PDB file of C-alpha atoms in Angstrom:
ATOM      1  CA  LEU A   1       0.000   0.000   0.000  1.00  0.00           C
ATOM      2  CA  LYS A   2       1.499   3.328  -1.106  1.00  0.00           C
ATOM      3  CA  CYS A   3       0.704   6.684   0.493  1.00  0.00           C
ATOM      4  CA  PRO A   4      -0.733   9.159  -2.048  1.00  0.00           C
ATOM      5  CA  CYS A   5       2.419  11.247  -1.561  1.00  0.00           C
ATOM      6  CA  LYS A   6       4.366   8.398  -3.260  1.00  0.00           C
ATOM      7  CA  ALA A   7       7.158   8.552  -0.678  1.00  0.00           C
ATOM      8  CA  VAL A   8       6.110   5.864   1.807  1.00  0.00           C
ATOM      9  CA  PHE A   9       4.921   2.273   1.521  1.00  0.00           C
ATOM     10  CA  TYR A  10       2.828   0.366   4.072  1.00  0.00           C
ATOM     11  CA  CYS A  11       2.010  -3.297   4.557  1.00  0.00           C
ATOM     12  CA  ASN A  12      -1.725  -2.529   4.919  1.00  0.00           C
ATOM     13  CA  ALA A  13      -4.249   0.195   5.828  1.00  0.00           C
ATOM     14  CA  GLU A  14      -3.945  -0.517   9.547  1.00  0.00           C
ATOM     15  CA  CYS A  15      -0.181  -0.007   9.389  1.00  0.00           C
ATOM     16  CA  GLN A  16      -0.757   3.255   7.517  1.00  0.00           C
ATOM     17  CA  ARG A  17      -3.124   4.561  10.203  1.00  0.00           C
ATOM     18  CA  ALA A  18      -0.703   3.595  12.976  1.00  0.00           C
ATOM     19  CA  SER A  19       2.155   5.446  11.256  1.00  0.00           C
ATOM     20  CA  TRP A  20       0.190   8.556  10.284  1.00  0.00           C
ATOM     21  CA  GLU A  21       1.255  10.802  13.186  1.00  0.00           C
ATOM     22  CA  GLY A  22       4.894  10.299  12.334  1.00  0.00           C
ATOM     23  CA  HIS A  23       4.387  10.792   8.608  1.00  0.00           C
ATOM     24  CA  ARG A  24       1.834  13.594   8.382  1.00  0.00           C
ATOM     25  CA  GLY A  25       4.412  16.366   8.736  1.00  0.00           C
ATOM     26  CA  GLU A  26       6.198  15.120   5.601  1.00  0.00           C
ATOM     27  CA  CYS A  27       3.246  13.937   3.516  1.00  0.00           C
ATOM     28  CA  VAL A  28       3.318  16.260   0.508  1.00  0.00           C
ATOM     29  CA  PHE A  29      -0.124  15.056  -0.609  1.00  0.00           C
ATOM     30  CA  ASP A  30      -1.702  16.172   2.681  1.00  0.00           C
ATOM     31  CA  LEU A  31       0.389  19.350   2.849  1.00  0.00           C
ATOM     32  CA  GLU A  32      -0.623  20.335  -0.692  1.00  0.00           C
ATOM     33  CA  ARG A  33      -4.277  19.843   0.242  1.00  0.00           C
ATOM     34  CA  LYS A  34      -3.875  22.080   3.292  1.00  0.00           C
ATOM     35  CA  LEU A  35      -2.000  24.665   1.237  1.00  0.00           C
ATOM     36  CA  ARG A  36      -4.859  24.955  -1.258  1.00  0.00           C
ATOM     37  CA  LYS A  37      -7.283  25.592   1.602  1.00  0.00           C
ATOM     38  CA  ASP A  38      -4.993  28.156   3.262  1.00  0.00           C
ATOM     39  CA  ARG A  39      -4.566  30.060   0.011  1.00  0.00           C
ATOM     40  CA  LEU A  40      -8.312  30.432  -0.350  1.00  0.00           C
ATOM     41  CA  ARG A  41      -8.790  31.298   3.320  1.00  0.00           C
ATOM     42  CA  LEU A  42      -5.752  33.511   3.984  1.00  0.00           C
ATOM     43  CA  GLY A  43      -4.597  34.768   0.604  1.00  0.00           C
ATOM     44  CA  GLU A  44      -1.393  33.992  -1.265  1.00  0.00           C
ATOM     45  CA  ARG A  45       0.885  36.325   0.670  1.00  0.00           C
ATOM     46  CA  ASP A  46       0.062  35.167   4.172  1.00  0.00           C
ATOM     47  CA  SER A  47       3.033  33.996   6.264  1.00  0.00           C
ATOM     48  CA  ALA A  48       1.398  30.605   6.831  1.00  0.00           C
ATOM     49  CA  VAL A  49       1.189  30.102   3.074  1.00  0.00           C
ATOM     50  CA  LEU A  50       4.841  31.129   2.738  1.00  0.00           C
ATOM     51  CA  GLY A  51       5.839  28.604   5.385  1.00  0.00           C
ATOM     52  CA  ALA A  52       3.848  25.794   3.780  1.00  0.00           C
ATOM     53  CA  MET A  53       5.340  26.458   0.357  1.00  0.00           C
ATOM     54  CA  LEU A  54       8.859  26.549   1.791  1.00  0.00           C
ATOM     55  CA  LEU A  55       8.254  23.254   3.560  1.00  0.00           C
ATOM     56  CA  LEU A  56       6.872  21.619   0.428  1.00  0.00           C
ATOM     57  CA  GLY A  57       9.760  22.846  -1.710  1.00  0.00           C
ATOM     58  CA  GLY A  58      12.231  21.413   0.785  1.00  0.00           C
ATOM     59  CA  LEU A  59      10.407  18.078   0.989  1.00  0.00           C
ATOM     60  CA  TYR A  60      10.236  17.722  -2.786  1.00  0.00           C
ATOM     61  CA  GLN A  61      13.948  18.527  -2.962  1.00  0.00           C
ATOM     62  CA  LYS A  62      14.744  15.981  -0.240  1.00  0.00           C
ATOM     63  CA  GLN A  63      12.748  13.334  -2.125  1.00  0.00           C
ATOM     64  CA  ASP A  64      14.580  14.141  -5.397  1.00  0.00           C
ATOM     65  CA  ARG A  65      11.325  15.312  -6.972  1.00  0.00           C
ATOM     66  CA  LEU A  66      13.293  18.145  -8.463  1.00  0.00           C
ATOM     67  CA  GLY A  67      10.756  19.372 -10.999  1.00  0.00           C
ATOM     68  CA  GLU A  68       8.168  19.883  -8.272  1.00  0.00           C
ATOM     69  CA  ALA A  69      10.733  21.538  -5.999  1.00  0.00           C
ATOM     70  CA  GLU A  70      11.720  23.899  -8.830  1.00  0.00           C
ATOM     71  CA  GLU A  71       8.071  24.769  -9.432  1.00  0.00           C
ATOM     72  CA  LYS A  72       7.515  25.612  -5.755  1.00  0.00           C
ATOM     73  CA  TYR A  73      10.645  27.755  -5.479  1.00  0.00           C
ATOM     74  CA  LEU A  74       9.884  29.692  -8.665  1.00  0.00           C
ATOM     75  CA  GLU A  75       6.353  30.300  -7.435  1.00  0.00           C
ATOM     76  CA  LEU A  76       7.676  31.551  -4.097  1.00  0.00           C
ATOM     77  CA  ILE A  77      10.026  33.998  -5.787  1.00  0.00           C
ATOM     78  CA  GLU A  78       7.216  35.255  -8.028  1.00  0.00           C
ATOM     79  CA  ILE A  79       4.724  35.717  -5.179  1.00  0.00           C
ATOM     80  CA  PHE A  80       6.954  36.970  -2.399  1.00  0.00           C
ATOM     81  CA  GLY A  81       9.692  38.615  -4.441  1.00  0.00           C
ATOM     82  CA  PRO A  82       7.764  41.879  -4.912  1.00  0.00           C
ATOM     83  CA  MET A  83       6.754  41.929  -1.252  1.00  0.00           C
ATOM     84  CA  GLU A  84      10.385  41.440  -0.180  1.00  0.00           C
ATOM     85  CA  GLY A  85      11.754  43.714  -2.884  1.00  0.00           C
ATOM     86  CA  ARG A  86      13.635  40.653  -4.179  1.00  0.00           C
ATOM     87  CA  GLY A  87      16.183  41.472  -1.523  1.00  0.00           C
ATOM     88  CA  GLY A  88      14.863  39.809   1.599  1.00  0.00           C
ATOM     89  CA  GLU A  89      16.375  36.934   3.508  1.00  0.00           C
ATOM     90  CA  VAL A  90      13.561  34.552   2.594  1.00  0.00           C
ATOM     91  CA  VAL A  91      13.821  35.201  -1.135  1.00  0.00           C
ATOM     92  CA  ALA A  92      17.614  34.866  -0.945  1.00  0.00           C
ATOM     93  CA  GLU A  93      17.321  31.474   0.762  1.00  0.00           C
ATOM     94  CA  VAL A  94      14.728  30.325  -1.779  1.00  0.00           C
ATOM     95  CA  THR A  95      16.970  31.507  -4.622  1.00  0.00           C
ATOM     96  CA  LYS A  96      19.841  29.532  -3.103  1.00  0.00           C
ATOM     97  CA  SER A  97      17.638  26.433  -2.798  1.00  0.00           C
ATOM     98  CA  LEU A  98      16.578  26.836  -6.423  1.00  0.00           C
ATOM     99  CA  GLY A  99      20.253  26.924  -7.343  1.00  0.00           C
ATOM    100  CA  LYS A 100      20.759  23.611  -5.533  1.00  0.00           C
ATOM    101  CA  VAL A 101      17.857  22.127  -7.508  1.00  0.00           C
ATOM    102  CA  TYR A 102      19.382  23.287 -10.791  1.00  0.00           C
ATOM    103  CA  GLN A 103      22.709  21.818  -9.665  1.00  0.00           C
ATOM    104  CA  ALA A 104      21.075  18.436  -9.033  1.00  0.00           C
ATOM    105  CA  GLN A 105      19.434  18.662 -12.472  1.00  0.00           C
ATOM    106  CA  GLY A 106      22.803  19.285 -14.092  1.00  0.00           C
ATOM    107  CA  LYS A 107      21.896  22.865 -15.076  1.00  0.00           C
ATOM    108  CA  LEU A 108      25.152  24.269 -13.769  1.00  0.00           C
ATOM    109  CA  ASP A 109      24.976  27.678 -15.479  1.00  0.00           C
ATOM    110  CA  ASP A 110      21.498  28.286 -14.052  1.00  0.00           C
ATOM    111  CA  ALA A 111      22.658  27.035 -10.649  1.00  0.00           C
ATOM    112  CA  LEU A 112      25.625  29.407 -10.684  1.00  0.00           C
ATOM    113  CA  GLU A 113      23.417  32.368 -11.574  1.00  0.00           C
ATOM    114  CA  MET A 114      20.988  31.626  -8.725  1.00  0.00           C
ATOM    115  CA  LEU A 115      23.774  31.198  -6.164  1.00  0.00           C
ATOM    116  CA  LYS A 116      25.488  34.409  -7.250  1.00  0.00           C
ATOM    117  CA  ARG A 117      22.177  36.231  -6.966  1.00  0.00           C
ATOM    118  CA  ALA A 118      21.680  34.871  -3.448  1.00  0.00           C
ATOM    119  CA  LEU A 119      25.247  35.849  -2.503  1.00  0.00           C
ATOM    120  CA  ARG A 120      24.661  39.457  -3.591  1.00  0.00           C
ATOM    121  CA  VAL A 121      21.565  39.661  -1.393  1.00  0.00           C
ATOM    122  CA  PHE A 122      23.297  38.096   1.614  1.00  0.00           C
ATOM    123  CA  ARG A 123      26.136  40.613   1.297  1.00  0.00           C
ATOM    124  CA  ARG A 124      23.696  43.491   1.045  1.00  0.00           C
ATOM    125  CA  LEU A 125      21.819  42.302   4.118  1.00  0.00           C
ATOM    126  CA  HIS A 126      24.691  41.168   6.332  1.00  0.00           C
ATOM    127  CA  GLY A 127      27.941  42.590   4.989  1.00  0.00           C
ATOM    128  CA  ASP A 128      30.896  40.522   3.849  1.00  0.00           C
ATOM    129  CA  GLU A 129      31.529  38.657   7.123  1.00  0.00           C
ATOM    130  CA  HIS A 130      28.502  36.431   7.738  1.00  0.00           C
ATOM    131  CA  ILE A 131      27.805  32.689   7.765  1.00  0.00           C
ATOM    132  CA  SER A 132      25.281  33.017   4.907  1.00  0.00           C
ATOM    133  CA  VAL A 133      27.959  34.674   2.783  1.00  0.00           C
ATOM    134  CA  GLY A 134      30.504  31.982   3.661  1.00  0.00           C
ATOM    135  CA  LYS A 135      28.108  29.170   2.808  1.00  0.00           C
ATOM    136  CA  ALA A 136      27.160  30.812  -0.488  1.00  0.00           C
ATOM    137  CA  LEU A 137      30.835  31.188  -1.439  1.00  0.00           C
ATOM    138  CA  ASN A 138      31.371  27.507  -0.695  1.00  0.00           C
ATOM    139  CA  ASP A 139      28.317  26.518  -2.766  1.00  0.00           C
ATOM    140  CA  ILE A 140      29.530  28.618  -5.688  1.00  0.00           C
ATOM    141  CA  GLY A 141      32.936  26.949  -5.401  1.00  0.00           C
ATOM    142  CA  VAL A 142      31.299  23.535  -5.737  1.00  0.00           C
ATOM    143  CA  ILE A 143      29.528  24.582  -8.947  1.00  0.00           C
ATOM    144  CA  LEU A 144      32.737  26.025 -10.401  1.00  0.00           C
ATOM    145  CA  GLN A 145      34.505  22.766  -9.552  1.00  0.00           C
ATOM    146  CA  GLN A 146      31.791  20.781 -11.328  1.00  0.00           C
ATOM    147  CA  LYS A 147      32.235  23.025 -14.364  1.00  0.00           C
ATOM    148  CA  GLY A 148      35.963  22.235 -14.356  1.00  0.00           C
ATOM    149  CA  LEU A 149      36.977  25.777 -13.371  1.00  0.00           C
ATOM    150  CA  LEU A 150      39.287  24.536 -10.643  1.00  0.00           C
ATOM    151  CA  ASP A 151      41.359  27.665  -9.978  1.00  0.00           C
ATOM    152  CA  ARG A 152      38.229  29.793  -9.626  1.00  0.00           C
ATOM    153  CA  ALA A 153      36.668  27.149  -7.398  1.00  0.00           C
ATOM    154  CA  MET A 154      39.714  27.095  -5.126  1.00  0.00           C
ATOM    155  CA  ALA A 155      39.622  30.888  -4.856  1.00  0.00           C
ATOM    156  CA  LYS A 156      36.001  30.731  -3.610  1.00  0.00           C
ATOM    157  CA  PHE A 157      36.825  27.960  -1.156  1.00  0.00           C
ATOM    158  CA  GLU A 158      39.787  29.930   0.195  1.00  0.00           C
ATOM    159  CA  GLN A 159      37.545  32.964   0.707  1.00  0.00           C
ATOM    160  CA  ALA A 160      34.965  30.841   2.485  1.00  0.00           C
ATOM    161  CA  HIS A 161      37.599  29.139   4.640  1.00  0.00           C
ATOM    162  CA  GLU A 162      39.193  32.396   5.773  1.00  0.00           C
ATOM    163  CA  MET A 163      35.818  33.948   6.538  1.00  0.00           C
ATOM    164  CA  CYS A 164      34.437  30.962   8.470  1.00  0.00           C
ATOM    165  CA  CYS A 165      37.631  30.529  10.495  1.00  0.00           C
ATOM    166  CA  GLY A 166      37.395  34.211  11.397  1.00  0.00           C
ATOM    167  CA  LEU A 167      33.746  33.863  12.429  1.00  0.00           C
ATOM    168  CA  PHE A 168      33.873  30.541  14.304  1.00  0.00           C
ATOM    169  CA  GLY A 169      37.468  29.444  14.710  1.00  0.00           C
ATOM    170  CA  GLU A 170      38.679  26.219  13.136  1.00  0.00           C
ATOM    171  CA  ASP A 171      36.453  23.828  15.101  1.00  0.00           C
ATOM    172  CA  HIS A 172      33.260  24.239  13.115  1.00  0.00           C
ATOM    173  CA  GLU A 173      31.523  21.902  10.678  1.00  0.00           C
ATOM    174  CA  ILE A 174      31.399  24.468   7.870  1.00  0.00           C
ATOM    175  CA  VAL A 175      35.203  24.811   8.114  1.00  0.00           C
ATOM    176  CA  ALA A 176      35.497  21.025   7.817  1.00  0.00           C
ATOM    177  CA  THR A 177      33.202  21.069   4.766  1.00  0.00           C
ATOM    178  CA  VAL A 178      35.228  23.776   3.023  1.00  0.00           C
ATOM    179  CA  LEU A 179      38.503  21.973   3.739  1.00  0.00           C
ATOM    180  CA  SER A 180      37.078  18.809   2.205  1.00  0.00           C
ATOM    181  CA  ASN A 181      36.034  20.740  -0.895  1.00  0.00           C
ATOM    182  CA  MET A 182      39.494  22.287  -1.181  1.00  0.00           C
ATOM    183  CA  ALA A 183      40.956  18.775  -0.992  1.00  0.00           C
ATOM    184  CA  ASN A 184      38.635  17.705  -3.824  1.00  0.00           C
ATOM    185  CA  VAL A 185      40.027  20.452  -6.054  1.00  0.00           C
ATOM    186  CA  LEU A 186      43.618  19.554  -5.229  1.00  0.00           C
ATOM    187  CA  THR A 187      42.907  15.906  -6.038  1.00  0.00           C
ATOM    188  CA  LEU A 188      41.430  16.868  -9.406  1.00  0.00           C
ATOM    189  CA  GLN A 189      44.542  18.983 -10.058  1.00  0.00           C
ATOM    190  CA  GLY A 190      46.729  15.941  -9.447  1.00  0.00           C
ATOM    191  CA  LYS A 191      47.942  17.235  -6.087  1.00  0.00           C
ATOM    192  CA  GLY A 192      46.826  14.286  -3.990  1.00  0.00           C
ATOM    193  CA  ALA A 193      49.703  14.616  -1.526  1.00  0.00           C
ATOM    194  CA  GLU A 194      48.555  18.178  -0.721  1.00  0.00           C
ATOM    195  CA  ALA A 195      44.928  17.092  -0.448  1.00  0.00           C
ATOM    196  CA  MET A 196      45.625  14.405   2.161  1.00  0.00           C
ATOM    197  CA  PRO A 197      46.503  16.682   5.130  1.00  0.00           C
ATOM    198  CA  MET A 198      43.412  18.782   4.397  1.00  0.00           C
ATOM    199  CA  ARG A 199      41.238  15.663   4.590  1.00  0.00           C
ATOM    200  CA  GLU A 200      42.975  14.659   7.830  1.00  0.00           C
ATOM    201  CA  LYS A 201      42.289  18.092   9.296  1.00  0.00           C
ATOM    202  CA  SER A 202      38.664  17.976   8.130  1.00  0.00           C
ATOM    203  CA  LEU A 203      38.239  14.586   9.814  1.00  0.00           C
ATOM    204  CA  ASP A 204      39.785  15.874  13.062  1.00  0.00           C
ATOM    205  CA  ILE A 205      37.301  18.759  13.130  1.00  0.00           C
ATOM    206  CA  GLU A 206      34.352  16.448  12.453  1.00  0.00           C
ATOM    207  CA  ARG A 207      35.461  14.107  15.254  1.00  0.00           C
ATOM    208  CA  ARG A 208      35.633  17.001  17.734  1.00  0.00           C
ATOM    209  CA  THR A 209      32.362  18.644  16.764  1.00  0.00           C
ATOM    210  CA  GLN A 210      29.856  15.952  15.757  1.00  0.00           C
ATOM    211  CA  GLY A 211      29.721  13.604  18.745  1.00  0.00           C
ATOM    212  CA  SER A 212      28.384  10.050  18.482  1.00  0.00           C
ATOM    213  CA  GLY A 213      24.740  10.702  17.520  1.00  0.00           C
ATOM    214  CA  VAL A 214      23.128  10.899  14.110  1.00  0.00           C
ATOM    215  CA  LYS A 215      25.458  13.714  13.005  1.00  0.00           C
ATOM    216  CA  ALA A 216      28.377  11.279  13.319  1.00  0.00           C
ATOM    217  CA  ILE A 217      27.471  10.388   9.728  1.00  0.00           C
ATOM    218  CA  ARG A 218      29.564  13.446   8.857  1.00  0.00           C
ATOM    219  CA  VAL A 219      32.511  11.710  10.533  1.00  0.00           C
ATOM    220  CA  ALA A 220      31.849   8.589   8.469  1.00  0.00           C
ATOM    221  CA  THR A 221      31.793  10.648   5.273  1.00  0.00           C
ATOM    222  CA  ALA A 222      35.087  12.334   6.213  1.00  0.00           C
ATOM    223  CA  LEU A 223      36.605   8.902   6.881  1.00  0.00           C
ATOM    224  CA  VAL A 224      35.627   7.668   3.407  1.00  0.00           C
ATOM    225  CA  ASN A 225      37.064  10.832   1.847  1.00  0.00           C
ATOM    226  CA  LEU A 226      40.341  10.390   3.731  1.00  0.00           C
ATOM    227  CA  GLY A 227      40.407   6.725   2.814  1.00  0.00           C
ATOM    228  CA  SER A 228      40.153   7.677  -0.847  1.00  0.00           C
ATOM    229  CA  SER A 229      43.158  10.012  -0.419  1.00  0.00           C
ATOM    230  CA  TYR A 230      45.159   7.251   1.258  1.00  0.00           C
ATOM    231  CA  LEU A 231      44.277   4.863  -1.550  1.00  0.00           C
ATOM    232  CA  ASP A 232      45.316   7.496  -4.084  1.00  0.00           C
ATOM    233  CA  GLN A 233      48.718   7.641  -2.392  1.00  0.00           C
ATOM    234  CA  GLY A 234      49.090   3.853  -2.316  1.00  0.00           C
ATOM    235  CA  MET A 235      48.365   3.580   1.427  1.00  0.00           C
ATOM    236  CA  VAL A 236      46.020   0.611   1.030  1.00  0.00           C
ATOM    237  CA  GLU A 237      45.949  -0.630   4.634  1.00  0.00           C
ATOM    238  CA  GLU A 238      45.309   2.865   5.995  1.00  0.00           C
ATOM    239  CA  ALA A 239      42.517   3.345   3.463  1.00  0.00           C
ATOM    240  CA  GLN A 240      40.908   0.035   4.398  1.00  0.00           C
ATOM    241  CA  GLU A 241      40.985   0.985   8.102  1.00  0.00           C
ATOM    242  CA  ARG A 242      39.191   4.271   7.405  1.00  0.00           C
ATOM    243  CA  PHE A 243      36.546   2.582   5.250  1.00  0.00           C
ATOM    244  CA  GLU A 244      35.854  -0.038   7.917  1.00  0.00           C
ATOM    245  CA  GLU A 245      35.617   2.622  10.639  1.00  0.00           C
ATOM    246  CA  ALA A 246      33.154   4.594   8.495  1.00  0.00           C
ATOM    247  CA  LEU A 247      30.971   1.526   8.002  1.00  0.00           C
ATOM    248  CA  GLY A 248      31.127   0.832  11.738  1.00  0.00           C
ATOM    249  CA  ILE A 249      29.701   4.289  12.441  1.00  0.00           C
ATOM    250  CA  VAL A 250      26.892   3.825   9.930  1.00  0.00           C
ATOM    251  CA  ARG A 251      26.017   0.418  11.360  1.00  0.00           C
ATOM    252  CA  ARG A 252      26.063   1.745  14.927  1.00  0.00           C
ATOM    253  CA  ILE A 253      23.675   4.569  14.086  1.00  0.00           C
ATOM    254  CA  HIS A 254      21.461   2.309  11.957  1.00  0.00           C
ATOM    255  CA  PRO A 255      21.839  -1.245  13.310  1.00  0.00           C
ATOM    256  CA  GLU A 256      19.448  -2.627  10.702  1.00  0.00           C
ATOM    257  CA  ARG A 257      20.638  -2.959   7.124  1.00  0.00           C
ATOM    258  CA  ASN A 258      19.633   0.278   5.421  1.00  0.00           C
ATOM    259  CA  VAL A 259      20.027   2.304   2.255  1.00  0.00           C
ATOM    260  CA  LEU A 260      22.677   4.571   3.785  1.00  0.00           C
ATOM    261  CA  GLU A 261      24.995   1.635   4.462  1.00  0.00           C
ATOM    262  CA  GLY A 262      24.472   0.517   0.878  1.00  0.00           C
ATOM    263  CA  LYS A 263      25.403   3.968  -0.408  1.00  0.00           C
ATOM    264  CA  PHE A 264      28.608   3.973   1.649  1.00  0.00           C
ATOM    265  CA  LEU A 265      29.504   0.530   0.300  1.00  0.00           C
ATOM    266  CA  GLN A 266      28.794   1.705  -3.251  1.00  0.00           C
ATOM    267  CA  HIS A 267      30.934   4.816  -2.779  1.00  0.00           C
ATOM    268  CA  ILE A 268      33.849   2.770  -1.447  1.00  0.00           C
ATOM    269  CA  GLY A 269      33.504   0.531  -4.478  1.00  0.00           C
ATOM    270  CA  MET A 270      33.677   3.569  -6.741  1.00  0.00           C
ATOM    271  CA  VAL A 271      36.865   4.722  -4.989  1.00  0.00           C
ATOM    272  CA  TYR A 272      38.532   1.352  -5.627  1.00  0.00           C
ATOM    273  CA  SER A 273      37.309   1.378  -9.234  1.00  0.00           C
ATOM    274  CA  ASP A 274      38.782   4.833  -9.840  1.00  0.00           C
ATOM    275  CA  GLN A 275      42.113   3.544  -8.502  1.00  0.00           C
ATOM    276  CA  GLY A 276      42.019   0.496 -10.765  1.00  0.00           C
ATOM    277  CA  GLY A 277      41.269  -1.987  -7.984  1.00  0.00           C
ATOM    278  CA  LEU A 278      38.537  -3.703  -9.947  1.00  0.00           C
ATOM    279  CA  GLU A 279      38.288  -6.929  -7.924  1.00  0.00           C
ATOM    280  CA  ASP A 280      38.017  -4.928  -4.692  1.00  0.00           C
ATOM    281  CA  ALA A 281      35.479  -2.594  -6.313  1.00  0.00           C
ATOM    282  CA  LEU A 282      33.387  -5.571  -7.410  1.00  0.00           C
ATOM    283  CA  ALA A 283      33.350  -7.006  -3.886  1.00  0.00           C
ATOM    284  CA  TRP A 284      32.120  -3.710  -2.387  1.00  0.00           C
ATOM    285  CA  TYR A 285      29.533  -3.266  -5.146  1.00  0.00           C
ATOM    286  CA  LYS A 286      28.125  -6.736  -4.503  1.00  0.00           C
ATOM    287  CA  LYS A 287      27.727  -5.992  -0.790  1.00  0.00           C
ATOM    288  CA  ALA A 288      25.883  -2.776  -1.660  1.00  0.00           C
ATOM    289  CA  HIS A 289      23.767  -4.657  -4.203  1.00  0.00           C
ATOM    290  CA  ARG A 290      22.487  -7.088  -1.570  1.00  0.00           C
ATOM    291  CA  ILE A 291      21.449  -4.213   0.707  1.00  0.00           C
ATOM    292  CA  PHE A 292      19.781  -2.206  -2.064  1.00  0.00           C
ATOM    293  CA  ARG A 293      17.816  -5.259  -3.225  1.00  0.00           C
ATOM    294  CA  LYS A 294      16.595  -5.881   0.320  1.00  0.00           C
ATOM    295  CA  THR A 295      15.808  -2.280   1.277  1.00  0.00           C
ATOM    296  CA  LEU A 296      14.793  -0.635  -2.011  1.00  0.00           C
ATOM    297  CA  GLY A 297      13.387  -3.578  -3.896  1.00  0.00           C
ATOM    298  CA  PRO A 298      14.386  -5.194  -7.205  1.00  0.00           C
ATOM    299  CA  ASP A 299      12.825  -2.485  -9.380  1.00  0.00           C
ATOM    300  CA  SER A 300      14.459   0.587  -7.812  1.00  0.00           C
ATOM    301  CA  ALA A 301      16.446   3.008  -9.979  1.00  0.00           C
ATOM    302  CA  GLU A 302      19.306   2.973  -7.451  1.00  0.00           C
ATOM    303  CA  LEU A 303      19.637  -0.798  -7.713  1.00  0.00           C
ATOM    304  CA  GLY A 304      19.542  -0.572 -11.501  1.00  0.00           C
ATOM    305  CA  ALA A 305      22.357   1.989 -11.558  1.00  0.00           C
ATOM    306  CA  LEU A 306      24.465  -0.086  -9.166  1.00  0.00           C
ATOM    307  CA  THR A 307      23.863  -3.223 -11.254  1.00  0.00           C
ATOM    308  CA  CYS A 308      25.197  -1.336 -14.274  1.00  0.00           C
ATOM    309  CA  ASP A 309      28.298  -0.359 -12.229  1.00  0.00           C
ATOM    310  CA  ILE A 310      28.815  -4.059 -11.502  1.00  0.00           C
ATOM    311  CA  ALA A 311      28.392  -4.860 -15.193  1.00  0.00           C
ATOM    312  CA  SER A 312      30.926  -2.204 -16.180  1.00  0.00           C
ATOM    313  CA  THR A 313      33.426  -3.564 -13.678  1.00  0.00           C
ATOM    314  CA  LEU A 314      32.932  -7.120 -14.914  1.00  0.00           C
ATOM    315  CA  SER A 315      33.500  -5.920 -18.473  1.00  0.00           C
ATOM    316  CA  LYS A 316      36.785  -4.250 -17.479  1.00  0.00           C
ATOM    317  CA  LEU A 317      37.819  -7.533 -15.874  1.00  0.00           C
ATOM    318  CA  GLY A 318      37.154  -9.335 -19.165  1.00  0.00           C
ATOM    319  CA  LYS A 319      34.120 -11.231 -17.834  1.00  0.00           C
ATOM    320  CA  PHE A 320      31.952 -10.286 -20.777  1.00  0.00           C
ATOM    321  CA  ASP A 321      29.185 -12.867 -20.469  1.00  0.00           C
ATOM    322  CA  GLU A 322      28.566 -11.955 -16.833  1.00  0.00           C
ATOM    323  CA  ALA A 323      28.776  -8.269 -17.722  1.00  0.00           C
ATOM    324  CA  LEU A 324      26.136  -8.596 -20.462  1.00  0.00           C
ATOM    325  CA  GLU A 325      23.822 -10.420 -18.089  1.00  0.00           C
ATOM    326  CA  LYS A 326      24.210  -7.661 -15.476  1.00  0.00           C
ATOM    327  CA  PHE A 327      23.725  -4.878 -18.044  1.00  0.00           C
ATOM    328  CA  GLU A 328      20.448  -6.484 -19.100  1.00  0.00           C
ATOM    329  CA  GLU A 329      19.398  -6.814 -15.465  1.00  0.00           C
ATOM    330  CA  GLY A 330      20.309  -3.207 -14.668  1.00  0.00           C
ATOM    331  CA  LEU A 331      18.528  -1.749 -17.663  1.00  0.00           C
TER     332      LEU A 331
END
């Protein structure tokens, strides 16, 4: 039984009723119904309508329903832009979110334009030294990196790093994020030895600031990133230790087999594949495949993409019959 919002499945109607209190705050079907009523009752520019539209845009974005998220954000800018003079904090945040949607859609030029527009507003509202400005600089750096403009990306990251260290000191998660992004650029520039200490520093910050709760996932991500740097430098044992520690964190936070563990396994497989360790990559991919099949089902897009990764790896290993079988299964 599928909820009308298309995001949640239930075993039966009784299970759906029992789970409703926990789901209702994220059920876009129910929230859209309430929004239509509020628009008629309160008018389009009421703050409650603004809040509902913001929530829906964020939920659609979280669920990768990017077209619907884009529609909500554009509508918000159209309705509330004139009221805010297109210069208010809310419109700037929505513009930034729209940029993230365009980024996920692969529309990097549009994403860059939205993020630059948001940055101009943040600077006008807060001056040059503010967390919103630092985050926007970092986001712009990521887009420039994706466009292959590595020197310009590094310049944005360096600006963001200096600003955030000045605002918060070095022990802050945004500083760790920027350091990791700087390491990504260095790796792409073939400067893996310079990237490694940045990843180590990023991991140290995450360890000190994130604790052992749900946010420890950031530590696990930093461990995988550092492991990839170690592997790049031929430090195989050190890399393996970091990967295993990362998986231990994921499994501690989510003791049951879950999609997140599968994604970590898949990412580790991709790291080995990029380094030419095809047999190791295949082993990690197969572990991820078992989890995706169990948690997402045999018809999920994620499982199909992973199956194609397995097929590609088999092909590189010269196992063409197995590869063809997996390609057919994945497609």
